[in-house]
Amino acid sequence: MNLADKVLAVNNDLPIRTDAPVHSGKVRSVYWLTAEDSARLIQEKGYAVPTDTPLAIMVISDRISAFDCIWHGEGGIQGVPGKGAALNAISNHWFKRFKESGLADSHILDIPHPFVWIVQKAKPVKIEAIARQYITGSMWRSYEKGERRFCGIEIADGLGRDQKLPELLITPSTKGILTGIEGVPAQDDVNITRKNIEDNYAAFNFESVADIALYEKLLKEGFALISEELASLDQIFVDTKFEFGYVKDVDGNDKLIYMDEVGTPDSSRMWDGAEYRQGNIVENSKEGFRQLLLKYFPDPDILLNKDRMDEREALARDNALPVDVLMQVSKTYVGIAEKITGENIVISDNPKAEIIEILKKDYGLVD
């Protein structure tokens, strides 16, 4: 079997029984189960949720996105071998550690396959919950231009690129396009202040003003846990994005939980500690791929300038990246996943066939 067959690129065409459209994002596809199948699985598997809870099958892919585009390689390779399994393994590890440490639950009820989660329906908080421990990336670019106020927080003068910040900063942005909120442009991924959230908590899907402090607490505690464990592996947790939402507990009460993914190379920057102490930045996250693309193409402004989106999409569509580039990304993802979890990441020969077989045999979701 060739390398392209080992990559799960298309994940929205599985024959999973559903009576709703499949939602396909940049990396994951979501199959909402029928009410009958949801109720049956809750009973058969003993999931600790109300019996009428809607369930979904969430299937990750090996696609890789950067600069809001999906990239591909030579030889028909439509993603990065091992990437999906690595991302899910890392998230599974951190979600388990959060629960063991008494922080909060996640939306995951079951893990039938390394590419698959069974999740309960959540009401997402419309915030990208970003925490930063070092000044780098977009924050550094703005700081270098003279900006000293980020998300309503004043930043001191005299900081250097990639320097550790005096304290962990929470710099949230919008998740999706929100309209009618004073001072918040109707655009995705716009920086916002805590006051923006407090004044419009319902528009951001918070159930109470008090839950703003709760999400900040869970973000800080989750960041601290991951940072401490990565430090024991001589890895630096630089910055990250968490997402939160509400689900029903077994008694039907709403609770705020972690959702989507946490502490992965897609949602976080991680640096090699030994290299950092030598004055070098070695990325163990997707940021390394982003930097490679900026060097690979002769006009990096296409990738950085949102006004040149048509040109950027053409770059991604018309340029198959060398196989060794994708394999280097694979090595980064699989390597950091194995460090974090302490387990080998197995790259399946045919992940799609495996998923169909398991969901048919063990869950009765494929006719």
GROMACS .gro file of C-alpha atoms in nm:
model
  367
    1MET     CA    1   0.000   0.000   0.000
    2ASN     CA    2   0.144   0.338  -0.098
    3LEU     CA    3   0.186   0.640   0.128
    4ALA     CA    4  -0.118   0.824  -0.010
    5ASP     CA    5  -0.345   0.537   0.099
    6LYS     CA    6  -0.228   0.576   0.460
    7VAL     CA    7  -0.351   0.935   0.468
    8LEU     CA    8  -0.714   0.997   0.563
    9ALA     CA    9  -0.782   1.312   0.364
   10VAL     CA   10  -1.156   1.285   0.292
   11ASN     CA   11  -1.349   1.215   0.610
   12ASN     CA   12  -1.701   1.335   0.524
   13ASP     CA   13  -1.802   1.039   0.306
   14LEU     CA   14  -1.816   0.758   0.561
   15PRO     CA   15  -2.134   0.544   0.551
   16ILE     CA   16  -2.232   0.636   0.907
   17ARG     CA   17  -2.608   0.635   0.961
   18THR     CA   18  -2.727   0.993   1.005
   19ASP     CA   19  -3.035   1.198   0.918
   20ALA     CA   20  -2.853   1.533   0.918
   21PRO     CA   21  -2.593   1.691   0.689
   22VAL     CA   22  -2.232   1.606   0.769
   23HIS     CA   23  -2.047   1.911   0.899
   24SER     CA   24  -1.692   1.921   0.765
   25GLY     CA   25  -1.434   2.164   0.904
   26LYS     CA   26  -1.069   2.216   0.816
   27VAL     CA   27  -0.964   1.898   0.993
   28ARG     CA   28  -1.266   1.721   1.147
   29SER     CA   29  -1.603   1.603   1.017
   30VAL     CA   30  -1.906   1.563   1.244
   31TYR     CA   31  -2.183   1.306   1.186
   32TRP     CA   32  -2.491   1.368   1.401
   33LEU     CA   33  -2.649   1.039   1.496
   34THR     CA   34  -3.021   0.976   1.478
   35ALA     CA   35  -3.217   1.017   1.801
   36GLU     CA   36  -3.271   0.640   1.803
   37ASP     CA   37  -2.902   0.557   1.769
   38SER     CA   38  -2.806   0.818   2.028
   39ALA     CA   39  -3.050   0.675   2.283
   40ARG     CA   40  -2.943   0.317   2.202
   41LEU     CA   41  -2.572   0.389   2.249
   42ILE     CA   42  -2.631   0.582   2.572
   43GLN     CA   43  -2.808   0.274   2.710
   44GLU     CA   44  -2.575   0.010   2.564
   45LYS     CA   45  -2.249   0.184   2.650
   46GLY     CA   46  -2.360   0.341   2.978
   47TYR     CA   47  -2.261   0.697   2.887
   48ALA     CA   48  -2.317   0.932   3.184
   49VAL     CA   49  -2.550   1.173   3.005
   50PRO     CA   50  -2.928   1.226   2.994
   51THR     CA   51  -3.100   0.958   2.783
   52ASP     CA   52  -3.219   1.212   2.523
   53THR     CA   53  -2.872   1.364   2.464
   54PRO     CA   54  -2.782   1.404   2.095
   55LEU     CA   55  -2.456   1.226   2.010
   56ALA     CA   56  -2.218   1.269   1.719
   57ILE     CA   57  -1.931   1.081   1.562
   58MET     CA   58  -1.635   1.314   1.516
   59VAL     CA   59  -1.378   1.190   1.265
   60ILE     CA   60  -1.040   1.360   1.238
   61SER     CA   61  -0.843   1.370   0.913
   62ASP     CA   62  -0.477   1.396   0.818
   63ARG     CA   63  -0.536   1.718   0.625
   64ILE     CA   64  -0.308   2.006   0.714
   65SER     CA   65  -0.420   2.367   0.705
   66ALA     CA   66  -0.205   2.676   0.740
   67PHE     CA   67  -0.278   3.039   0.657
   68ASP     CA   68  -0.646   2.937   0.615
   69CYS     CA   69  -0.565   2.698   0.329
   70ILE     CA   70  -0.542   2.320   0.292
   71TRP     CA   71  -0.207   2.199   0.155
   72HIS     CA   72  -0.116   1.880  -0.035
   73GLY     CA   73   0.193   1.695  -0.154
   74GLU     CA   74   0.338   1.527  -0.456
   75GLY     CA   75   0.220   1.180  -0.555
   76GLY     CA   76  -0.141   1.248  -0.459
   77ILE     CA   77  -0.068   1.280  -0.086
   78GLN     CA   78  -0.353   1.491   0.051
   79GLY     CA   79  -0.229   1.528   0.408
   80VAL     CA   80   0.033   1.430   0.664
   81PRO     CA   81   0.071   1.063   0.760
   82GLY     CA   82   0.004   1.011   1.131
   83LYS     CA   83  -0.117   1.367   1.193
   84GLY     CA   84  -0.477   1.284   1.281
   85ALA     CA   85  -0.386   1.000   1.515
   86ALA     CA   86  -0.121   1.219   1.681
   87LEU     CA   87  -0.361   1.509   1.741
   88ASN     CA   88  -0.631   1.287   1.889
   89ALA     CA   89  -0.381   1.100   2.109
   90ILE     CA   90  -0.247   1.426   2.253
   91SER     CA   91  -0.594   1.569   2.318
   92ASN     CA   92  -0.708   1.241   2.474
   93HIS     CA   93  -0.406   1.252   2.707
   94TRP     CA   94  -0.467   1.608   2.824
   95PHE     CA   95  -0.845   1.565   2.861
   96LYS     CA   96  -0.778   1.262   3.080
   97ARG     CA   97  -0.522   1.452   3.288
   98PHE     CA   98  -0.761   1.747   3.331
   99LYS     CA   99  -1.033   1.515   3.462
  100GLU     CA  100  -0.791   1.331   3.692
  101SER     CA  101  -0.681   1.668   3.832
  102GLY     CA  102  -1.037   1.781   3.901
  103LEU     CA  103  -1.047   2.060   3.642
  104ALA     CA  104  -1.338   1.990   3.406
  105ASP     CA  105  -1.475   1.725   3.172
  106SER     CA  106  -1.460   1.726   2.793
  107HIS     CA  107  -1.732   1.651   2.537
  108ILE     CA  108  -1.579   1.309   2.458
  109LEU     CA  109  -1.775   1.003   2.572
  110ASP     CA  110  -1.593   0.726   2.385
  111ILE     CA  111  -1.291   0.665   2.159
  112PRO     CA  112  -1.372   0.377   1.919
  113HIS     CA  113  -1.064   0.432   1.698
  114PRO     CA  114  -0.757   0.662   1.705
  115PHE     CA  115  -0.929   0.883   1.447
  116VAL     CA  116  -1.274   0.883   1.608
  117TRP     CA  117  -1.449   1.042   1.905
  118ILE     CA  118  -1.808   0.990   2.014
  119VAL     CA  119  -1.915   1.321   2.164
  120GLN     CA  120  -2.222   1.468   2.325
  121LYS     CA  121  -2.380   1.780   2.184
  122ALA     CA  122  -2.231   2.097   2.333
  123LYS     CA  123  -2.322   2.463   2.312
  124PRO     CA  124  -1.989   2.625   2.225
  125VAL     CA  125  -1.871   2.945   2.387
  126LYS     CA  126  -1.796   3.178   2.097
  127ILE     CA  127  -1.445   3.262   2.214
  128GLU     CA  128  -1.104   3.138   2.112
  129ALA     CA  129  -0.955   3.117   2.461
  130ILE     CA  130  -0.590   3.207   2.400
  131ALA     CA  131  -0.320   3.205   2.667
  132ARG     CA  132   0.035   3.328   2.608
  133GLN     CA  133   0.346   3.262   2.817
  134TYR     CA  134   0.598   3.405   2.565
  135ILE     CA  135   0.583   3.701   2.326
  136THR     CA  136   0.606   3.564   1.973
  137GLY     CA  137   0.408   3.531   1.652
  138SER     CA  138   0.137   3.787   1.581
  139MET     CA  139   0.172   3.941   1.927
  140TRP     CA  140   0.542   4.008   1.868
  141ARG     CA  141   0.474   4.154   1.522
  142SER     CA  142   0.227   4.400   1.674
  143TYR     CA  143   0.458   4.476   1.967
  144GLU     CA  144   0.747   4.542   1.729
  145LYS     CA  145   0.530   4.802   1.553
  146GLY     CA  146   0.482   4.985   1.881
  147GLU     CA  147   0.153   4.842   2.009
  148ARG     CA  148   0.146   4.805   2.386
  149ARG     CA  149  -0.220   4.721   2.447
  150PHE     CA  150  -0.347   4.372   2.369
  151CYS     CA  151  -0.705   4.265   2.439
  152GLY     CA  152  -0.729   4.551   2.690
  153ILE     CA  153  -0.406   4.453   2.869
  154GLU     CA  154  -0.113   4.696   2.893
  155ILE     CA  155   0.222   4.538   2.806
  156ALA     CA  156   0.550   4.681   2.936
  157ASP     CA  157   0.821   4.827   2.712
  158GLY     CA  158   1.155   4.658   2.666
  159LEU     CA  159   1.049   4.304   2.582
  160GLY     CA  160   1.244   4.105   2.325
  161ARG     CA  161   1.123   3.860   2.064
  162ASP     CA  162   1.046   3.512   2.204
  163GLN     CA  163   1.100   3.634   2.561
  164LYS     CA  164   0.901   3.489   2.849
  165LEU     CA  165   0.629   3.729   2.961
  166PRO     CA  166   0.616   3.853   3.322
  167GLU     CA  167   0.288   3.664   3.365
  168LEU     CA  168   0.053   3.440   3.169
  169LEU     CA  169  -0.169   3.656   2.948
  170ILE     CA  170  -0.525   3.572   2.842
  171THR     CA  171  -0.583   3.731   2.500
  172PRO     CA  172  -0.918   3.605   2.368
  173SER     CA  173  -1.053   3.645   2.017
  174THR     CA  174  -1.390   3.580   1.855
  175LYS     CA  175  -1.490   3.233   1.736
  176GLY     CA  176  -1.700   3.292   1.427
  177ILE     CA  177  -1.857   3.616   1.311
  178LEU     CA  178  -2.059   3.795   1.580
  179THR     CA  179  -2.280   4.089   1.488
  180GLY     CA  180  -2.432   4.372   1.689
  181ILE     CA  181  -2.163   4.390   1.957
  182GLU     CA  182  -2.035   4.742   2.013
  183GLY     CA  183  -1.660   4.769   1.964
  184VAL     CA  184  -1.627   4.418   1.814
  185PRO     CA  185  -1.596   4.404   1.433
  186ALA     CA  186  -1.816   4.145   1.262
  187GLN     CA  187  -1.516   3.930   1.166
  188ASP     CA  188  -1.383   3.591   1.266
  189ASP     CA  189  -1.079   3.579   1.494
  190VAL     CA  190  -1.089   3.939   1.617
  191ASN     CA  191  -0.912   4.026   1.943
  192ILE     CA  192  -1.151   4.118   2.223
  193THR     CA  193  -1.124   4.244   2.580
  194ARG     CA  194  -1.263   4.101   2.899
  195LYS     CA  195  -1.498   4.399   2.916
  196ASN     CA  196  -1.632   4.313   2.570
  197ILE     CA  197  -1.717   3.969   2.705
  198GLU     CA  198  -1.864   4.096   3.033
  199ASP     CA  199  -2.086   4.350   2.857
  200ASN     CA  200  -2.211   4.094   2.604
  201TYR     CA  201  -2.175   3.761   2.785
  202ALA     CA  202  -2.494   3.615   2.637
  203ALA     CA  203  -2.383   3.699   2.281
  204PHE     CA  204  -2.070   3.494   2.348
  205ASN     CA  205  -2.292   3.207   2.472
  206PHE     CA  206  -2.197   3.236   2.839
  207GLU     CA  207  -2.483   3.148   3.071
  208SER     CA  208  -2.372   3.394   3.338
  209VAL     CA  209  -2.112   3.663   3.401
  210ALA     CA  210  -1.965   3.435   3.670
  211ASP     CA  211  -1.879   3.177   3.404
  212ILE     CA  212  -1.631   3.422   3.249
  213ALA     CA  213  -1.414   3.385   3.557
  214LEU     CA  214  -1.468   3.008   3.545
  215TYR     CA  215  -1.344   2.978   3.186
  216GLU     CA  216  -1.039   3.189   3.275
  217LYS     CA  217  -0.972   2.966   3.576
  218LEU     CA  218  -1.000   2.648   3.367
  219LEU     CA  219  -0.779   2.801   3.097
  220LYS     CA  220  -0.507   2.897   3.346
  221GLU     CA  221  -0.523   2.565   3.530
  222GLY     CA  222  -0.518   2.365   3.208
  223PHE     CA  223  -0.228   2.572   3.077
  224ALA     CA  224  -0.034   2.523   3.401
  225LEU     CA  225  -0.087   2.146   3.397
  226ILE     CA  226   0.030   2.109   3.037
  227SER     CA  227   0.319   2.350   3.088
  228GLU     CA  228   0.444   2.158   3.392
  229GLU     CA  229   0.423   1.819   3.221
  230LEU     CA  230   0.591   1.947   2.905
  231ALA     CA  231   0.869   2.102   3.114
  232SER     CA  232   0.942   1.755   3.253
  233LEU     CA  233   1.001   1.652   2.888
  234ASP     CA  234   1.221   1.962   2.833
  235GLN     CA  235   0.955   2.117   2.612
  236ILE     CA  236   0.828   2.474   2.651
  237PHE     CA  237   0.455   2.544   2.633
  238VAL     CA  238   0.462   2.881   2.458
  239ASP     CA  239   0.099   2.965   2.387
  240THR     CA  240  -0.225   2.785   2.316
  241LYS     CA  241  -0.589   2.808   2.218
  242PHE     CA  242  -0.858   2.629   2.420
  243GLU     CA  243  -1.227   2.611   2.342
  244PHE     CA  244  -1.512   2.574   2.590
  245GLY     CA  245  -1.877   2.484   2.578
  246TYR     CA  246  -2.174   2.369   2.782
  247VAL     CA  247  -2.309   2.015   2.803
  248LYS     CA  248  -2.569   1.844   3.020
  249ASP     CA  249  -2.455   1.620   3.303
  250VAL     CA  250  -2.639   1.298   3.385
  251ASP     CA  251  -2.893   1.494   3.594
  252GLY     CA  252  -2.963   1.740   3.312
  253ASN     CA  253  -2.767   2.030   3.460
  254ASP     CA  254  -2.547   2.251   3.243
  255LYS     CA  255  -2.173   2.237   3.301
  256LEU     CA  256  -1.883   2.420   3.136
  257ILE     CA  257  -1.636   2.182   2.974
  258TYR     CA  258  -1.326   2.174   2.756
  259MET     CA  259  -1.401   2.091   2.393
  260ASP     CA  260  -1.249   2.056   2.046
  261GLU     CA  261  -0.879   1.983   2.112
  262VAL     CA  262  -0.622   2.092   2.370
  263GLY     CA  263  -0.246   2.117   2.387
  264THR     CA  264  -0.185   1.989   2.034
  265PRO     CA  265   0.067   2.101   1.770
  266ASP     CA  266  -0.228   2.249   1.578
  267SER     CA  267  -0.361   2.460   1.866
  268SER     CA  268  -0.038   2.543   2.050
  269ARG     CA  269   0.323   2.644   2.010
  270MET     CA  270   0.577   2.416   2.173
  271TRP     CA  271   0.952   2.477   2.169
  272ASP     CA  272   1.242   2.245   2.242
  273GLY     CA  273   1.381   2.350   2.581
  274ALA     CA  274   1.747   2.263   2.520
  275GLU     CA  275   1.752   2.457   2.193
  276TYR     CA  276   1.582   2.758   2.353
  277ARG     CA  277   1.851   2.775   2.619
  278GLN     CA  278   2.105   2.792   2.336
  279GLY     CA  279   1.921   3.085   2.180
  280ASN     CA  280   1.747   2.878   1.910
  281ILE     CA  281   1.378   2.827   1.838
  282VAL     CA  282   1.292   2.472   1.733
  283GLU     CA  283   0.917   2.433   1.685
  284ASN     CA  284   0.738   2.114   1.781
  285SER     CA  285   0.410   2.240   1.640
  286LYS     CA  286   0.245   2.352   1.317
  287GLU     CA  287   0.428   2.682   1.347
  288GLY     CA  288   0.731   2.503   1.201
  289PHE     CA  289   0.526   2.418   0.890
  290ARG     CA  290   0.406   2.777   0.866
  291GLN     CA  291   0.763   2.906   0.881
  292LEU     CA  292   0.865   2.654   0.615
  293LEU     CA  293   0.591   2.780   0.381
  294LEU     CA  294   0.703   3.141   0.434
  295LYS     CA  295   1.055   3.044   0.325
  296TYR     CA  296   0.943   2.808   0.047
  297PHE     CA  297   0.747   3.062  -0.156
  298PRO     CA  298   0.927   3.368  -0.298
  299ASP     CA  299   0.658   3.617  -0.192
  300PRO     CA  300   0.565   3.542   0.171
  301ASP     CA  301   0.335   3.846   0.183
  302ILE     CA  302   0.078   3.636  -0.003
  303LEU     CA  303   0.056   3.412   0.304
  304LEU     CA  304   0.050   3.696   0.556
  305ASN     CA  305  -0.172   3.949   0.381
  306LYS     CA  306  -0.544   3.872   0.412
  307ASP     CA  307  -0.613   4.103   0.118
  308ARG     CA  308  -0.431   3.854  -0.109
  309MET     CA  309  -0.648   3.555  -0.018
  310ASP     CA  310  -0.724   3.464  -0.381
  311GLU     CA  311  -0.352   3.439  -0.455
  312ARG     CA  312  -0.295   3.239  -0.137
  313GLU     CA  313  -0.566   2.987  -0.226
  314ALA     CA  314  -0.411   2.950  -0.571
  315LEU     CA  315  -0.072   2.880  -0.413
  316ALA     CA  316  -0.217   2.601  -0.202
  317ARG     CA  317  -0.422   2.461  -0.489
  318ASP     CA  318  -0.154   2.468  -0.759
  319ASN     CA  319   0.159   2.370  -0.564
  320ALA     CA  320   0.215   2.011  -0.453
  321LEU     CA  321   0.470   2.020  -0.172
  322PRO     CA  322   0.768   1.779  -0.178
  323VAL     CA  323   0.702   1.451   0.002
  324ASP     CA  324   0.997   1.509   0.234
  325VAL     CA  325   0.832   1.832   0.356
  326LEU     CA  326   0.517   1.644   0.458
  327MET     CA  327   0.722   1.364   0.614
  328GLN     CA  328   0.913   1.618   0.823
  329VAL     CA  329   0.579   1.753   0.949
  330SER     CA  330   0.475   1.394   1.021
  331LYS     CA  331   0.793   1.339   1.221
  332THR     CA  332   0.720   1.653   1.427
  333TYR     CA  333   0.358   1.557   1.504
  334VAL     CA  334   0.421   1.190   1.575
  335GLY     CA  335   0.737   1.269   1.773
  336ILE     CA  336   0.574   1.517   2.011
  337ALA     CA  337   0.269   1.291   2.050
  338GLU     CA  338   0.486   0.997   2.151
  339LYS     CA  339   0.678   1.215   2.397
  340ILE     CA  340   0.358   1.342   2.560
  341THR     CA  341   0.166   1.015   2.573
  342GLY     CA  342   0.460   0.777   2.622
  343GLU     CA  343   0.307   0.548   2.361
  344ASN     CA  344   0.380   0.467   1.997
  345ILE     CA  345   0.160   0.632   1.735
  346VAL     CA  346   0.069   0.363   1.481
  347ILE     CA  347   0.012   0.486   1.126
  348SER     CA  348  -0.269   0.274   0.987
  349ASP     CA  349  -0.247   0.119   0.640
  350ASN     CA  350  -0.613   0.199   0.573
  351PRO     CA  351  -0.774   0.411   0.845
  352LYS     CA  352  -1.104   0.456   0.660
  353ALA     CA  353  -1.166   0.082   0.630
  354GLU     CA  354  -1.078   0.034   0.998
  355ILE     CA  355  -1.320   0.306   1.109
  356ILE     CA  356  -1.608   0.163   0.905
  357GLU     CA  357  -1.548  -0.188   1.039
  358ILE     CA  358  -1.539  -0.078   1.405
  359LEU     CA  359  -1.844   0.148   1.380
  360LYS     CA  360  -2.036  -0.131   1.207
  361LYS     CA  361  -1.933  -0.420   1.432
  362ASP     CA  362  -1.910  -0.257   1.776
  363TYR     CA  363  -2.154   0.034   1.748
  364GLY     CA  364  -2.412  -0.068   1.485
  365LEU     CA  365  -2.382   0.264   1.301
  366VAL     CA  366  -2.309   0.136   0.950
  367ASP     CA  367  -2.580  -0.045   0.753
   0.00000   0.00000   0.00000
